[in-house]
PDB file of C-alpha atoms and ligand atoms in Angstrom:
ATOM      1  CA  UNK A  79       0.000   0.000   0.000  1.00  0.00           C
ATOM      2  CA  UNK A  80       1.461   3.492  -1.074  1.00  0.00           C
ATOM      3  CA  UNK A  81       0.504   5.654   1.792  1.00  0.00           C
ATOM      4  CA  UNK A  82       1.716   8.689   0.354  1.00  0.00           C
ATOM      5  CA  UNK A  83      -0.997   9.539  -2.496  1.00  0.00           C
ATOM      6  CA  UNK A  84      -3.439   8.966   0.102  1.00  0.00           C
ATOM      7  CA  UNK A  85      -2.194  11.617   2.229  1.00  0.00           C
ATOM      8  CA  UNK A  86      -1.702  13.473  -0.822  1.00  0.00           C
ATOM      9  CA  UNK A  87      -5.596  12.787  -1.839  1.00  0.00           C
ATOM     10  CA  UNK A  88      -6.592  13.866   1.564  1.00  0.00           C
ATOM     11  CA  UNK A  89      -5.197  16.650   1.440  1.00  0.00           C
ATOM     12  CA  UNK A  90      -6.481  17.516  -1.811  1.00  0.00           C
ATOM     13  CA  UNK A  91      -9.604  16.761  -1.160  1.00  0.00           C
ATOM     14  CA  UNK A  92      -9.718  18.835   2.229  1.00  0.00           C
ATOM     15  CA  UNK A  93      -8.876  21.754  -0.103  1.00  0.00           C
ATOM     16  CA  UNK A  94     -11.459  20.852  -2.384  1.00  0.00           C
ATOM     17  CA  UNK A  95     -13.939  21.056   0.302  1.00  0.00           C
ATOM     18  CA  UNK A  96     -13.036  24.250   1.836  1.00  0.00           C
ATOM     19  CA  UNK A  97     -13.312  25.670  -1.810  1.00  0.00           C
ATOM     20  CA  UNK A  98     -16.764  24.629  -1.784  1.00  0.00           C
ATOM     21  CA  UNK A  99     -17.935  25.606   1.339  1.00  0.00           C
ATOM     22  CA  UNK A 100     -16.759  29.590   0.639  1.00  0.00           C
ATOM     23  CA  UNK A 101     -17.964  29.544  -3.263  1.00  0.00           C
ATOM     24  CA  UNK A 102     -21.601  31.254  -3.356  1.00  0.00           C
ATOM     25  CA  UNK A 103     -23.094  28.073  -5.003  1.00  0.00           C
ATOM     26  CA  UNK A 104     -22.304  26.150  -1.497  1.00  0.00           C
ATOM     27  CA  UNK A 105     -24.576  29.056   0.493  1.00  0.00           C
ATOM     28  CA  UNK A 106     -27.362  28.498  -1.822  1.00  0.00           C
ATOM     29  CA  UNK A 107     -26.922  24.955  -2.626  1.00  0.00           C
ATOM     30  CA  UNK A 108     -26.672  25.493  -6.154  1.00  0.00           C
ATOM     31  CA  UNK A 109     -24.103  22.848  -6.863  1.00  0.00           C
ATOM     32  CA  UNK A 110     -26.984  20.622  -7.119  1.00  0.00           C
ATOM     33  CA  UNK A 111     -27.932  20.345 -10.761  1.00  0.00           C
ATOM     34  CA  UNK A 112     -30.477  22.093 -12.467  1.00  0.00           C
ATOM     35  CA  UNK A 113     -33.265  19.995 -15.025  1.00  0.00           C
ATOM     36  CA  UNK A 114     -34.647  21.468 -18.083  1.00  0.00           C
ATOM     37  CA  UNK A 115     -37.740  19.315 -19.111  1.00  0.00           C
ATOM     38  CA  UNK A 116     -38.989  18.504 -22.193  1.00  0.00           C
ATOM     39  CA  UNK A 117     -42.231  16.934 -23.190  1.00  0.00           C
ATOM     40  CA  UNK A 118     -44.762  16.382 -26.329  1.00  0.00           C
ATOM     41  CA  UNK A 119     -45.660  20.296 -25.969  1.00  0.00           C
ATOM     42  CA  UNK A 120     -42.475  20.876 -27.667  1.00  0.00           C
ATOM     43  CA  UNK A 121     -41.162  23.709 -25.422  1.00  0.00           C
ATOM     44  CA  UNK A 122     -38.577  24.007 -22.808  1.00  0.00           C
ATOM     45  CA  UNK A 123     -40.539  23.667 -19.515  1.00  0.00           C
ATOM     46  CA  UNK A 124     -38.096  26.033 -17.779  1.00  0.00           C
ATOM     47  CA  UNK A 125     -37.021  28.396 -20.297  1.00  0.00           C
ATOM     48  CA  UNK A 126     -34.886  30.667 -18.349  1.00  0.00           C
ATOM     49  CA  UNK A 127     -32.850  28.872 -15.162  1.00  0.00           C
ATOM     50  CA  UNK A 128     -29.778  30.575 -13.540  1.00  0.00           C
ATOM     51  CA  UNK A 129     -26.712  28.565 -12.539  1.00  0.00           C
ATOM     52  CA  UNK A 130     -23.953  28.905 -10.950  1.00  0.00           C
ATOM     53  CA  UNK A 131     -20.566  28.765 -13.181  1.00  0.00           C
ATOM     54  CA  UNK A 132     -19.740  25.191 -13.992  1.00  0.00           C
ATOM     55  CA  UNK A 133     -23.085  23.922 -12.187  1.00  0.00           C
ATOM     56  CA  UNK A 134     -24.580  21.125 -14.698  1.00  0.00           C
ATOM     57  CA  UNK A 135     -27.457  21.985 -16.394  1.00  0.00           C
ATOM     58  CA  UNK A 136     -29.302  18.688 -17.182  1.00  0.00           C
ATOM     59  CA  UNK A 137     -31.970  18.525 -19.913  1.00  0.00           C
ATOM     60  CA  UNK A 138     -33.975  16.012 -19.420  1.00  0.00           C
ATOM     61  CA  UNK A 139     -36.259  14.768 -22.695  1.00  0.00           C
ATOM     62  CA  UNK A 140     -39.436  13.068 -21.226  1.00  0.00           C
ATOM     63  CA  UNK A 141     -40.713  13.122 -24.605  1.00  0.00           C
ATOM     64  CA  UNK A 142     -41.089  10.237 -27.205  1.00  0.00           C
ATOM     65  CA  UNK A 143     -39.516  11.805 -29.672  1.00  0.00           C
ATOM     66  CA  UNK A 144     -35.520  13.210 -30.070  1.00  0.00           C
ATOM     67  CA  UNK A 145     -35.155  17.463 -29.499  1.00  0.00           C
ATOM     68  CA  UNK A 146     -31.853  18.992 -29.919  1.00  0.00           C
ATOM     69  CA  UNK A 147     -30.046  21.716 -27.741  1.00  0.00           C
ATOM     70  CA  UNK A 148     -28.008  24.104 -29.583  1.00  0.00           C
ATOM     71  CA  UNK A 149     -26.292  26.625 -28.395  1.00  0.00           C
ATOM     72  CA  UNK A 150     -26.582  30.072 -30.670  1.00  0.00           C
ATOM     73  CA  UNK A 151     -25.597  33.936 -30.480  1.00  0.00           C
ATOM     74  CA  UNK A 152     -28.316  36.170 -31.146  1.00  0.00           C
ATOM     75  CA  UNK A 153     -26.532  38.909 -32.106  1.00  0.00           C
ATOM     76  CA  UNK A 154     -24.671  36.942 -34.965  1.00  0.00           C
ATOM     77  CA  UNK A 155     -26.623  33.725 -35.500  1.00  0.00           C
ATOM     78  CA  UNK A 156     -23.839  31.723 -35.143  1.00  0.00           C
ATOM     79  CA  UNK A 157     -24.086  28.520 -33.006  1.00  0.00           C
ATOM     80  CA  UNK A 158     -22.142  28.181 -29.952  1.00  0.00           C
ATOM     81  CA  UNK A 159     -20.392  24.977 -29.683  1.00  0.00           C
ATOM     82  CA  UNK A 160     -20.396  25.175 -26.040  1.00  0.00           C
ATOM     83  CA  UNK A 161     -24.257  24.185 -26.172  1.00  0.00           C
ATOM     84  CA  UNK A 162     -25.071  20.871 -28.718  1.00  0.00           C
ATOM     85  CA  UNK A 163     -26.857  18.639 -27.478  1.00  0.00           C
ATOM     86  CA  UNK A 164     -29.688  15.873 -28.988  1.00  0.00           C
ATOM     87  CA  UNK A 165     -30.981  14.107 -26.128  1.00  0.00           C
ATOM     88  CA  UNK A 166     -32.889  11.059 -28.121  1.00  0.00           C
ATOM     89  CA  UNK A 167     -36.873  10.410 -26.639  1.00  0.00           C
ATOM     90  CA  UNK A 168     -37.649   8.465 -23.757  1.00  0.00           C
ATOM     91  CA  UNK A 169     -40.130   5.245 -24.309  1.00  0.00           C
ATOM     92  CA  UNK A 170     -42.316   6.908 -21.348  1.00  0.00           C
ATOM     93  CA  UNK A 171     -41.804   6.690 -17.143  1.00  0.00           C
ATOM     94  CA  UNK A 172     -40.438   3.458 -16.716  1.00  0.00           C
ATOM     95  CA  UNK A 173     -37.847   4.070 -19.089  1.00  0.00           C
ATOM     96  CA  UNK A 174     -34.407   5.280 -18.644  1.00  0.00           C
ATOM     97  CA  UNK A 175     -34.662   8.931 -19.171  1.00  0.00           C
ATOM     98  CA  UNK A 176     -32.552  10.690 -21.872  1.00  0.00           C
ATOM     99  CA  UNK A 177     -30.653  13.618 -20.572  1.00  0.00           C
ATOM    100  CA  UNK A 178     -28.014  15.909 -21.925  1.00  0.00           C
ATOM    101  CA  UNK A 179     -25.880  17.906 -19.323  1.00  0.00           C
ATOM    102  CA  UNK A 180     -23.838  21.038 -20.011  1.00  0.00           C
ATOM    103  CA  UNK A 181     -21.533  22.675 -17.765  1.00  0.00           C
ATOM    104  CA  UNK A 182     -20.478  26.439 -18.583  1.00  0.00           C
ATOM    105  CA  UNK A 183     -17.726  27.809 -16.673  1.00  0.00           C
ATOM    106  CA  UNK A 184     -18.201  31.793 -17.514  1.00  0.00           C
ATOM    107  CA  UNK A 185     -20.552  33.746 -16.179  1.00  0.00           C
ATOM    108  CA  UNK A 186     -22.450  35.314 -18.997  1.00  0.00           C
ATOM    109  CA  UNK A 187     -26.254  34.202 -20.485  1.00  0.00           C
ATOM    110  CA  UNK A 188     -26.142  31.369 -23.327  1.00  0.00           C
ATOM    111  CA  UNK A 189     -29.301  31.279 -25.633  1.00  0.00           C
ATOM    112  CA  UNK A 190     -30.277  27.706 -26.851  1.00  0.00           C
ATOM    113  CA  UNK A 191     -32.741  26.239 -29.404  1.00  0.00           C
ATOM    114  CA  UNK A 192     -34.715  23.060 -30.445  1.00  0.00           C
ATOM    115  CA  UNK A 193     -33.857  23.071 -34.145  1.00  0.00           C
ATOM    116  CA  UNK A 194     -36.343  20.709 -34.456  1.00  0.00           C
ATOM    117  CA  UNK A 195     -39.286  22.781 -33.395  1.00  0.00           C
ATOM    118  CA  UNK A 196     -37.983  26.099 -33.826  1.00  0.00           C
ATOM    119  CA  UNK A 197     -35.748  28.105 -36.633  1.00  0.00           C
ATOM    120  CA  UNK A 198     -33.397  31.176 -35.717  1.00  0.00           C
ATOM    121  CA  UNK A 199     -35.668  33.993 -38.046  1.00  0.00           C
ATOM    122  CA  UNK A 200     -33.688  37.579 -38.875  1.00  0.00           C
ATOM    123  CA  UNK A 201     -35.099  40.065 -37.136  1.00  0.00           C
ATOM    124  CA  UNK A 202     -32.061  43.216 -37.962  1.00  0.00           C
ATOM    125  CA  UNK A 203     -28.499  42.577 -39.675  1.00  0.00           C
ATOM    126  CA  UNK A 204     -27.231  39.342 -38.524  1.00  0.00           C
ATOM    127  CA  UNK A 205     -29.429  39.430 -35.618  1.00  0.00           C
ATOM    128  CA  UNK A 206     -31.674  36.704 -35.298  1.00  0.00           C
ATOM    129  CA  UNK A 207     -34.765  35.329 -33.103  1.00  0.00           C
ATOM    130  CA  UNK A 208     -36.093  31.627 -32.440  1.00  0.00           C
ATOM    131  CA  UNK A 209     -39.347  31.251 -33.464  1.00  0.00           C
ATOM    132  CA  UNK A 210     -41.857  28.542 -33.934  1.00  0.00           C
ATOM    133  CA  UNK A 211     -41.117  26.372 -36.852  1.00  0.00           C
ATOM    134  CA  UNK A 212     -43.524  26.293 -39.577  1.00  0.00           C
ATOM    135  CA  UNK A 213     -45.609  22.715 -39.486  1.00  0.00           C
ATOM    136  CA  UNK A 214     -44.494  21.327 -36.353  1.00  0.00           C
ATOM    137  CA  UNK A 215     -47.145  21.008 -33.454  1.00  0.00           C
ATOM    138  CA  UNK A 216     -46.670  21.904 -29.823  1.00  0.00           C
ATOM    139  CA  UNK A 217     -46.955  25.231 -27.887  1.00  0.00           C
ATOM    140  CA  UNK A 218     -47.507  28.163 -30.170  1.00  0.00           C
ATOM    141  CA  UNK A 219     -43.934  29.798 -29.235  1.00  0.00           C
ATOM    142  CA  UNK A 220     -40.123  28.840 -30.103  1.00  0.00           C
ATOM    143  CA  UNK A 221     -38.584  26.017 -28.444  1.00  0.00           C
ATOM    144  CA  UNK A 222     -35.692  28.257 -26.913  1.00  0.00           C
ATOM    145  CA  UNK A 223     -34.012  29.385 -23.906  1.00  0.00           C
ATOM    146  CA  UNK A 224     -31.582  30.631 -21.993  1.00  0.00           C
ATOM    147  CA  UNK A 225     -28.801  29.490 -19.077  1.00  0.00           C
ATOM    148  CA  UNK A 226     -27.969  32.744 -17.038  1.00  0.00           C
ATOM    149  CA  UNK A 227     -24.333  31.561 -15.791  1.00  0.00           C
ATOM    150  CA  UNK A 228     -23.987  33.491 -12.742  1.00  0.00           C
ATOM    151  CA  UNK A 229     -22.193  34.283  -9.331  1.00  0.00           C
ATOM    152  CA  UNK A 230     -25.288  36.383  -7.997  1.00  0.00           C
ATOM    153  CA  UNK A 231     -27.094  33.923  -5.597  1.00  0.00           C
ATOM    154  CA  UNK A 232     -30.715  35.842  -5.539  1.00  0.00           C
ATOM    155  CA  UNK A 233     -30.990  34.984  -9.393  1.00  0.00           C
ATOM    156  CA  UNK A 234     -30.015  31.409  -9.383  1.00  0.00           C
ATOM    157  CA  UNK A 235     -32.765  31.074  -6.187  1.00  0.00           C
ATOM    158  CA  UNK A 236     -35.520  32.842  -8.499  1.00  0.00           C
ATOM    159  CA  UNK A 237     -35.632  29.370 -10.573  1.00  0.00           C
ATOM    160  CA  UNK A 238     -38.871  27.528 -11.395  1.00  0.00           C
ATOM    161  CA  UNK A 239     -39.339  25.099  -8.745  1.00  0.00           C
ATOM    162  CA  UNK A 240     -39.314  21.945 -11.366  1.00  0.00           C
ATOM    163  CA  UNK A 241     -35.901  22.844 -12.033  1.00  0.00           C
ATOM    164  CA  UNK A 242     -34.737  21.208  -8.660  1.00  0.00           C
ATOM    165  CA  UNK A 243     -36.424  17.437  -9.995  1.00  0.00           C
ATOM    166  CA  UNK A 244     -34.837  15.366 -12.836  1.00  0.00           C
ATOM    167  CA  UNK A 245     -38.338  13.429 -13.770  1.00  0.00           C
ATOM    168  CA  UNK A 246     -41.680  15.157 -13.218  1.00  0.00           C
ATOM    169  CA  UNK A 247     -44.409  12.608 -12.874  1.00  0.00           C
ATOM    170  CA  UNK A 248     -47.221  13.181 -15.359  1.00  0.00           C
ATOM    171  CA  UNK A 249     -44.643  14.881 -17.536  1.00  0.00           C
ATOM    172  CA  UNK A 250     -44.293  11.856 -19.987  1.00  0.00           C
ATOM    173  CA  UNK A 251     -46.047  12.430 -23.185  1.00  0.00           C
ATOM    174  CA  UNK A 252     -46.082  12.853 -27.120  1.00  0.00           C
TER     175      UNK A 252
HETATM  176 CU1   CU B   4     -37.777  20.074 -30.027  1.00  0.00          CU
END
């Protein structure tokens, strides 16, 4: 037995503790992750969520069929690598659920889309807008969002209560 990477590990992981206990997302708890659901309705079920920087952000697709999550600038229209994601459909509760989980380590806000159920449409320049895409069902509006990636506990404790669950019951569907 090598004693000395244990010491070593305990050290390292007393360190890693005392890091957590004086970031902000230890006084809030936000090192938990945060779930993004998705269901037959075609939309985001939390649209806008607030994390902490490099706190996963899990979307979980409780629907039959596949969505994507990709990752886009308004301002440009350009995707944004950091965000691409195509969490296949999930059989129904039961099931194993499909998830994809991002982690962004900059504070900042990061606008996704489903470019299955929505389009980025020009709005000025190279400025563009999600919106619904034409002959898909579902909610009305775009499938879109946004992660606020933040340090400011009071906006990452404003998110929707579903946000703290991974499967919602009765969620299932389409
Ligand atoms: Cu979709």
């Amino acid at each position: 037995m090598h004693k000395a990477p244990l010491v070593l590990f305990a050290a390292f992981l007393s360190l890693a503790l005392a890091g957590c206990a004086s970031s902000p997302a230890a006084t809030t708890g936000a090192t938990a992750p945060i779930y993004i659901h998705m269901n037959g309705g075609n939309e985001f079920l939390e649209p806008t969520v607030a994390v902490a920087p490099g706190e996963p952000v899990v979307f979980v697709n409780e629907d039959t069929e596949p969505h994507t999550v990709l990752g886009y600038h308004p301002t440009t229209g350009k995707l944004n690598p950091l965000i691409n994601g195509d969490p296949a459909g999930t059989p129904g509760a039961g099931h194993p659920v499909a998830t994809y989980t991002v982690k962004l380590a900059k504070p900042g806000i990061y606008a996704y889309y489903c470019s299955v159920h929505a389009v980025l449409a020009k709005t000025y320049g190279t400025a563009v807008q999600p919106a619904h895409r034409p002959g898909v069902h579902g909610y009305p509006g775009a499938m879109a969002g946004e992660i606020i990636v933040t340090t400011d506990p009071k906006l990452i404790a404003q998110n929707p209560a579903t946000s703290a669950k991974k499967v919602l019951a009765g969620y299932f569907g389409g």
